[in-house]
Short mmCIF file of C-alpha atoms in Angstrom, two decimals:
data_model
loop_
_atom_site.label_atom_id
_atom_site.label_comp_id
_atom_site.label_asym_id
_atom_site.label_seq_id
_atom_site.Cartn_x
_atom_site.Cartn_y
_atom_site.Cartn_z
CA UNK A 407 80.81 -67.92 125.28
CA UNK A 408 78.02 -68.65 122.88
CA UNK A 409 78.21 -67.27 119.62
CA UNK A 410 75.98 -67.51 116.26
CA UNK A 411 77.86 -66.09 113.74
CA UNK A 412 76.11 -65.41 110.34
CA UNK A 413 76.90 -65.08 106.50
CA UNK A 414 77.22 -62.12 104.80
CA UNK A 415 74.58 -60.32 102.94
CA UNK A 416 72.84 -60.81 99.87
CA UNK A 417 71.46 -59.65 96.81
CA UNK A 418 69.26 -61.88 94.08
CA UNK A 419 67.36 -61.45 91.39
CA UNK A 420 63.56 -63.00 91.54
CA UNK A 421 63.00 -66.90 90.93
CA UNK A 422 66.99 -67.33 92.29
CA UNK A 423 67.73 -69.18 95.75
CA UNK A 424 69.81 -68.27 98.82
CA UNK A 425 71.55 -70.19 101.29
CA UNK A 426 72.05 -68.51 104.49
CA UNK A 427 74.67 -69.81 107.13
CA UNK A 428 74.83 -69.75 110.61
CA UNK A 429 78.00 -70.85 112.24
CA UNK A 430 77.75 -71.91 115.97
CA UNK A 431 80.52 -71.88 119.00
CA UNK A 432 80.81 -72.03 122.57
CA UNK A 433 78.50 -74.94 123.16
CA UNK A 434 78.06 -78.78 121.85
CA UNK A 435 76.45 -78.29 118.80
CA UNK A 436 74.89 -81.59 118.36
CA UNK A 437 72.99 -80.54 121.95
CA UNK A 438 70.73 -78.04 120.45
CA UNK A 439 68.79 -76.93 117.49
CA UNK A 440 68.84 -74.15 115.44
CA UNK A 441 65.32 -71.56 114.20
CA UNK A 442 65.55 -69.57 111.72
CA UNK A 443 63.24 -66.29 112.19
CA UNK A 444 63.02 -63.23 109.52
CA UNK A 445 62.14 -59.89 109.56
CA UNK A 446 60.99 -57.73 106.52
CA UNK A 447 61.66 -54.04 106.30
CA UNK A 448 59.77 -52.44 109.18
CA UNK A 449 57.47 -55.28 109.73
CA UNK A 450 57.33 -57.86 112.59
CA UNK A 451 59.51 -61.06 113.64
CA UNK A 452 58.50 -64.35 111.53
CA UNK A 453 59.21 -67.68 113.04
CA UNK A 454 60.33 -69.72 109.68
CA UNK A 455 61.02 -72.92 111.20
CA UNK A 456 63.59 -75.45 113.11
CA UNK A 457 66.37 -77.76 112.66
CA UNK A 458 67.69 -80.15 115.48
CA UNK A 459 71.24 -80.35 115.12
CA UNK A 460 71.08 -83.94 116.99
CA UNK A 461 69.27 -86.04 114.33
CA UNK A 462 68.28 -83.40 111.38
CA UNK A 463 64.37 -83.22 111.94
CA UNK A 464 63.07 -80.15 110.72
CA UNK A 465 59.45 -78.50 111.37
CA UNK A 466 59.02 -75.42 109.06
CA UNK A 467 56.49 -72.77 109.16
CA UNK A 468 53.29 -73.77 106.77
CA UNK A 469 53.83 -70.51 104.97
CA UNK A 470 57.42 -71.67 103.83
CA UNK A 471 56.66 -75.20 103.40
CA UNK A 472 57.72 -76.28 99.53
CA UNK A 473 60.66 -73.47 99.44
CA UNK A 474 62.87 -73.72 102.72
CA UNK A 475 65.03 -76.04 103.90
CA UNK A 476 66.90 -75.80 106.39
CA UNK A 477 70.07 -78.54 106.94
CA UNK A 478 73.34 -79.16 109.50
CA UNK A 479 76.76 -79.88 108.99
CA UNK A 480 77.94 -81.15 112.27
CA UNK A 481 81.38 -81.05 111.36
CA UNK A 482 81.76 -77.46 111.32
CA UNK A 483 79.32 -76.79 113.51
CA UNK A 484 77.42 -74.81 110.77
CA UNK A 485 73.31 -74.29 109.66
CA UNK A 486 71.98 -73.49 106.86
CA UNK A 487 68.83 -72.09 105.51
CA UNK A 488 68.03 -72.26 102.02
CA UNK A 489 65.11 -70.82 100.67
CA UNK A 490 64.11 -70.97 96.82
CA UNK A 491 61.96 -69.77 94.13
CA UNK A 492 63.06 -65.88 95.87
CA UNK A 493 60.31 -62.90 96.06
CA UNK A 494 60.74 -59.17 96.24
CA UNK A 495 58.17 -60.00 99.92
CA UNK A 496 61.30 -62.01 100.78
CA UNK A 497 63.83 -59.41 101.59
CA UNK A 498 64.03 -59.32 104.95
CA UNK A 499 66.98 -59.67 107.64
CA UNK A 500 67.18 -63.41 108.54
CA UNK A 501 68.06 -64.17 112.01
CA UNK A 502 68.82 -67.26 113.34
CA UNK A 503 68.74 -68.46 117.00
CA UNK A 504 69.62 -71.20 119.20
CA UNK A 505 66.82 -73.57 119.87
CA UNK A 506 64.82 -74.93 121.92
CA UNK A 507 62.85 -71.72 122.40
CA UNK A 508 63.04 -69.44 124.64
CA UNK A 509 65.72 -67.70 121.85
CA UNK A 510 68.60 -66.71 124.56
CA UNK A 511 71.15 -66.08 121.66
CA UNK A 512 70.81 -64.90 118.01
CA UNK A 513 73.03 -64.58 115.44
CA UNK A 514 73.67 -61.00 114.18
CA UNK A 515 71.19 -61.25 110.76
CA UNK A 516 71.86 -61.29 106.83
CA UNK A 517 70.22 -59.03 104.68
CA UNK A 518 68.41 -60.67 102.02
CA UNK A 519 67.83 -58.42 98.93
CA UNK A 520 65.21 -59.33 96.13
CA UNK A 521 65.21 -57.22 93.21
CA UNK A 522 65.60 -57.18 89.58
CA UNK B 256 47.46 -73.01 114.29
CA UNK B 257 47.64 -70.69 117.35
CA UNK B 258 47.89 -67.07 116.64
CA UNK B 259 49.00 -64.36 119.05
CA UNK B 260 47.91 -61.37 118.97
CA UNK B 261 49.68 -58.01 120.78
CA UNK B 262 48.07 -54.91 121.57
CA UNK B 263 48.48 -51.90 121.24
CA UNK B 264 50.20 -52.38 118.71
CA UNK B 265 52.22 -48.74 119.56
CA UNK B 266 51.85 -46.76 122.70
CA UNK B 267 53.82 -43.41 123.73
CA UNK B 268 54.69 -42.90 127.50
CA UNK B 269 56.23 -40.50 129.76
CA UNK B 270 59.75 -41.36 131.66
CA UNK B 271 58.51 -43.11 135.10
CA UNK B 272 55.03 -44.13 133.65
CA UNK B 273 53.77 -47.67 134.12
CA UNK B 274 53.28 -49.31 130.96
CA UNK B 275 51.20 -52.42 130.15
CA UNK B 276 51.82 -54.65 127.30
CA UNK B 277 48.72 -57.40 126.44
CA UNK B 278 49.10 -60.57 124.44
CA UNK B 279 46.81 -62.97 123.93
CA UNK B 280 46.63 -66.62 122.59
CA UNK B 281 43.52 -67.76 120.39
CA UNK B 282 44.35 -71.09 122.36
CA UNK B 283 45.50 -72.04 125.60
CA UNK B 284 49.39 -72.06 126.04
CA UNK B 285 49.58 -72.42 129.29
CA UNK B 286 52.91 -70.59 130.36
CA UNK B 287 54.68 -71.13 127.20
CA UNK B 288 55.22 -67.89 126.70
CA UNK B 289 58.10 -65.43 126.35
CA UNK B 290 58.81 -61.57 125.59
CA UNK B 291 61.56 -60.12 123.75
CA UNK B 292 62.87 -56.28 123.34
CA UNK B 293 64.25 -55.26 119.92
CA UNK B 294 65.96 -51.75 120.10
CA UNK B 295 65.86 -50.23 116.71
CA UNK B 296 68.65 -51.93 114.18
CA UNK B 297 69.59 -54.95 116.80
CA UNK B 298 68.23 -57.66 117.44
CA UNK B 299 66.14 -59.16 119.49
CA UNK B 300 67.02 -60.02 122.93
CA UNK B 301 64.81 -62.72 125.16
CA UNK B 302 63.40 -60.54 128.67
CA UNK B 303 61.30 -62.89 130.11
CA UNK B 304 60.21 -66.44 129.84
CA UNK B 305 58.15 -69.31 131.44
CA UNK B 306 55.45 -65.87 130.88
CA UNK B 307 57.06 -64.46 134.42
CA UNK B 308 60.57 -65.36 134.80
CA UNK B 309 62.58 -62.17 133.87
CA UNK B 310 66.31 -63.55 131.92
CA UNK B 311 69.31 -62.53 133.79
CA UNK B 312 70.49 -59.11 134.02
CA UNK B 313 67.10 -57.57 132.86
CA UNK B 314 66.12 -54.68 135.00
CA UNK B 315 63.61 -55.60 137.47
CA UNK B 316 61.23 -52.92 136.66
CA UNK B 317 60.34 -55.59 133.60
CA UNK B 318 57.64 -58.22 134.73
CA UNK B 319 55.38 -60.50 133.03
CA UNK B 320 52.05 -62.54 134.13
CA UNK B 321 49.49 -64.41 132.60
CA UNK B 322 48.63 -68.17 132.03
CA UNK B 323 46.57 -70.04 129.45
CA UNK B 324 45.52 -67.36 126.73
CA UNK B 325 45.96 -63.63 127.95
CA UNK B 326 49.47 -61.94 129.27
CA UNK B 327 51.03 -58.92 130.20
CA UNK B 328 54.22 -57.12 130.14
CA UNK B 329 54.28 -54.59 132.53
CA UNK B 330 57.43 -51.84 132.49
CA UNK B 331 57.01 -50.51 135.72
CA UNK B 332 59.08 -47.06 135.54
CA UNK B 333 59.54 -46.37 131.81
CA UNK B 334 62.99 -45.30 130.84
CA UNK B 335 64.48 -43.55 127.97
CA UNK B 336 66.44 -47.02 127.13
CA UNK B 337 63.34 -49.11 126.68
CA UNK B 338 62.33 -47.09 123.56
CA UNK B 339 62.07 -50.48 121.58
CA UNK B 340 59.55 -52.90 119.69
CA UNK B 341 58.08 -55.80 122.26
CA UNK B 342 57.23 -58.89 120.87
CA UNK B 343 55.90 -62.05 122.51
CA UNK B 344 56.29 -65.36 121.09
CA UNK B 345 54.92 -69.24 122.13
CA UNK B 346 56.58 -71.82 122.50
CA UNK B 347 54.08 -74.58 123.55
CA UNK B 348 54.46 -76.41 120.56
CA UNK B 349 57.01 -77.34 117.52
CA UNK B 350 55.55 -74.16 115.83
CA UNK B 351 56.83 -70.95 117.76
CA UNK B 352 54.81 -68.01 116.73
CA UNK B 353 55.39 -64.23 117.10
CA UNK B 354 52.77 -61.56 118.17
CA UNK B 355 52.72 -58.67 115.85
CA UNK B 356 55.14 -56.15 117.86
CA UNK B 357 54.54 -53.11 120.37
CA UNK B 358 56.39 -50.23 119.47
CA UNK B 359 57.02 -48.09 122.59
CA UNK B 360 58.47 -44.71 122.62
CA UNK B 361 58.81 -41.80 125.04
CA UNK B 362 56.24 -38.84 125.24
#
C-alpha cells in the first residue's frame, strides 16, 4: 500500500533552516512527484510547491520563491523540503502529498516550531 | 495567478440538512477542480475530483458540480461525522491553489 512517511518534528530559532523529509513506499517512486502543502495554526491549507521525482523539476509557490527548495533522492525513495531564512509565520504542520494533484495520499505532517 | 475563493467560510447545520458548499475561480478552470475534508487534527483526505467524481469509499450523500469558475459541494444528509473543514483546491495548472476552508459543524 502507499505510504508517505514523514520526519519528526521540529523546533528552530528565527533566521535558522529546516529540512523536512518525506519518505515514500508502495509505488515506483521515480513515477510520481511529490507537493509539499502547509498549514499554520488554525489557518487554511497552503500549496508550497512541487517536485517530480522523474527528472527533479520543481515549480514553487511565488510566496516561497528565494527560501524553499525542495529536492529527491531516488535511492531511498525520499523528499525533502528545505526552507530557510525561518519566521515565527512559518510554524505550521507541513504536509506532503503524492503528486500529480488530485492529493489521494498524504504523509502524516511535521510540526515546524519558530521561536526564540 | 488564479485565486479561489470558498464561501461561507463557516456554516452550522442540523443532522439530515442539505448543505451547500460554493467555490469559485477568478478564472476559468474548467473541471480542474477537487474537494477535500479535514476532520479536526488529521489530515486532509481527497472527496471528490474531476469537480464531480466522488474518490472511492466516500459516502454518496457527498456530490460536487460546477465547470469553468463557480462549484459546489453539496452534503446531502448532514451527519455528525462530517463535522470537518472543506477545502477545494485547482489543479489546472503547475500552481495548485487552495480555497480558504469551510468549517462545518452540527446545530
Amino acid at each position: 500500500q502507499v505510504q508517505l512517511v514523514q520526519s519528526g518534528a521540529e523546533v528552530k530559532k528565527p533566521g535558522a533552516s529546516v529540512k523536512v523529509s518525506c519518505k515514500a513506499s508502495g509505488y515506483t517512486f521515480t513515477s510520481y512527484g511529490i507537493s509539499w502543502v502547509r498549514q499554520a495554526p488554525g489557518q487554511g491549507l497552503e500549496w508550497m510547491g512541487w517536485i517530480s521525482a522523474y527528472n527533479g523539476n520543481t515549480n514553487y509557490a511565488q510566496k516561497l520563491q528565494g527560501r524553499v527548495t525542495m529536492t529527491t533522492d531516488t535511492s531511498t525513495s525520499t523528499a525533502y523540503m528545505e526552507l530557510r531564512s525561518l519566521r515565527s509565520d512559518d510554524t505550521a504542520v507541513y504536509y506532503c502529498a503524492r503528486v500529480p494533484a488530485p492529493y489521494d495520499y498524504w504523509g502524516q505532517g511535521t510540526l515546524v516550531t519558530v521561536s526564540s | 495567478d488564479i485565486q479561489m475563493t470558498q464561501s461561507p467560510s463557516s456554516l452550522s447545520a442540523s443532522v439530515g440538512d442539505r448543505v451547500t458548499i460554493t467555490c469559485r475561480a477568478s478564472q476559468g478552470i474548467s473541471n480542474y477542480l477537487a474537494w477535500y475534508q479535514q476532520k479536526p487534527g488529521k489530515v486532509p483526505k481527497l472527496l471528490i475530483y474531476a469537480a464531480s467524481t466522488l474518490q472511492s469509499g466516500v459516502p454518496s450523500r457527498f456530490s460536487g458540480s460546477g465547470s469553468g469558475t463557480d462549484f459546489t459541494l453539496t452534503i446531502s444528509s448532514l451527519q455528525p461525522e462530517d463535522v470537518a473543514t472543506y477545502y477545494c483546491q485547482k489543479y489546472n495548472s503547475a500552481s495548485l491553489t487552495f480555497g480558504g476552508g469551510t468549517k462545518v459543524e452540527i446545530k
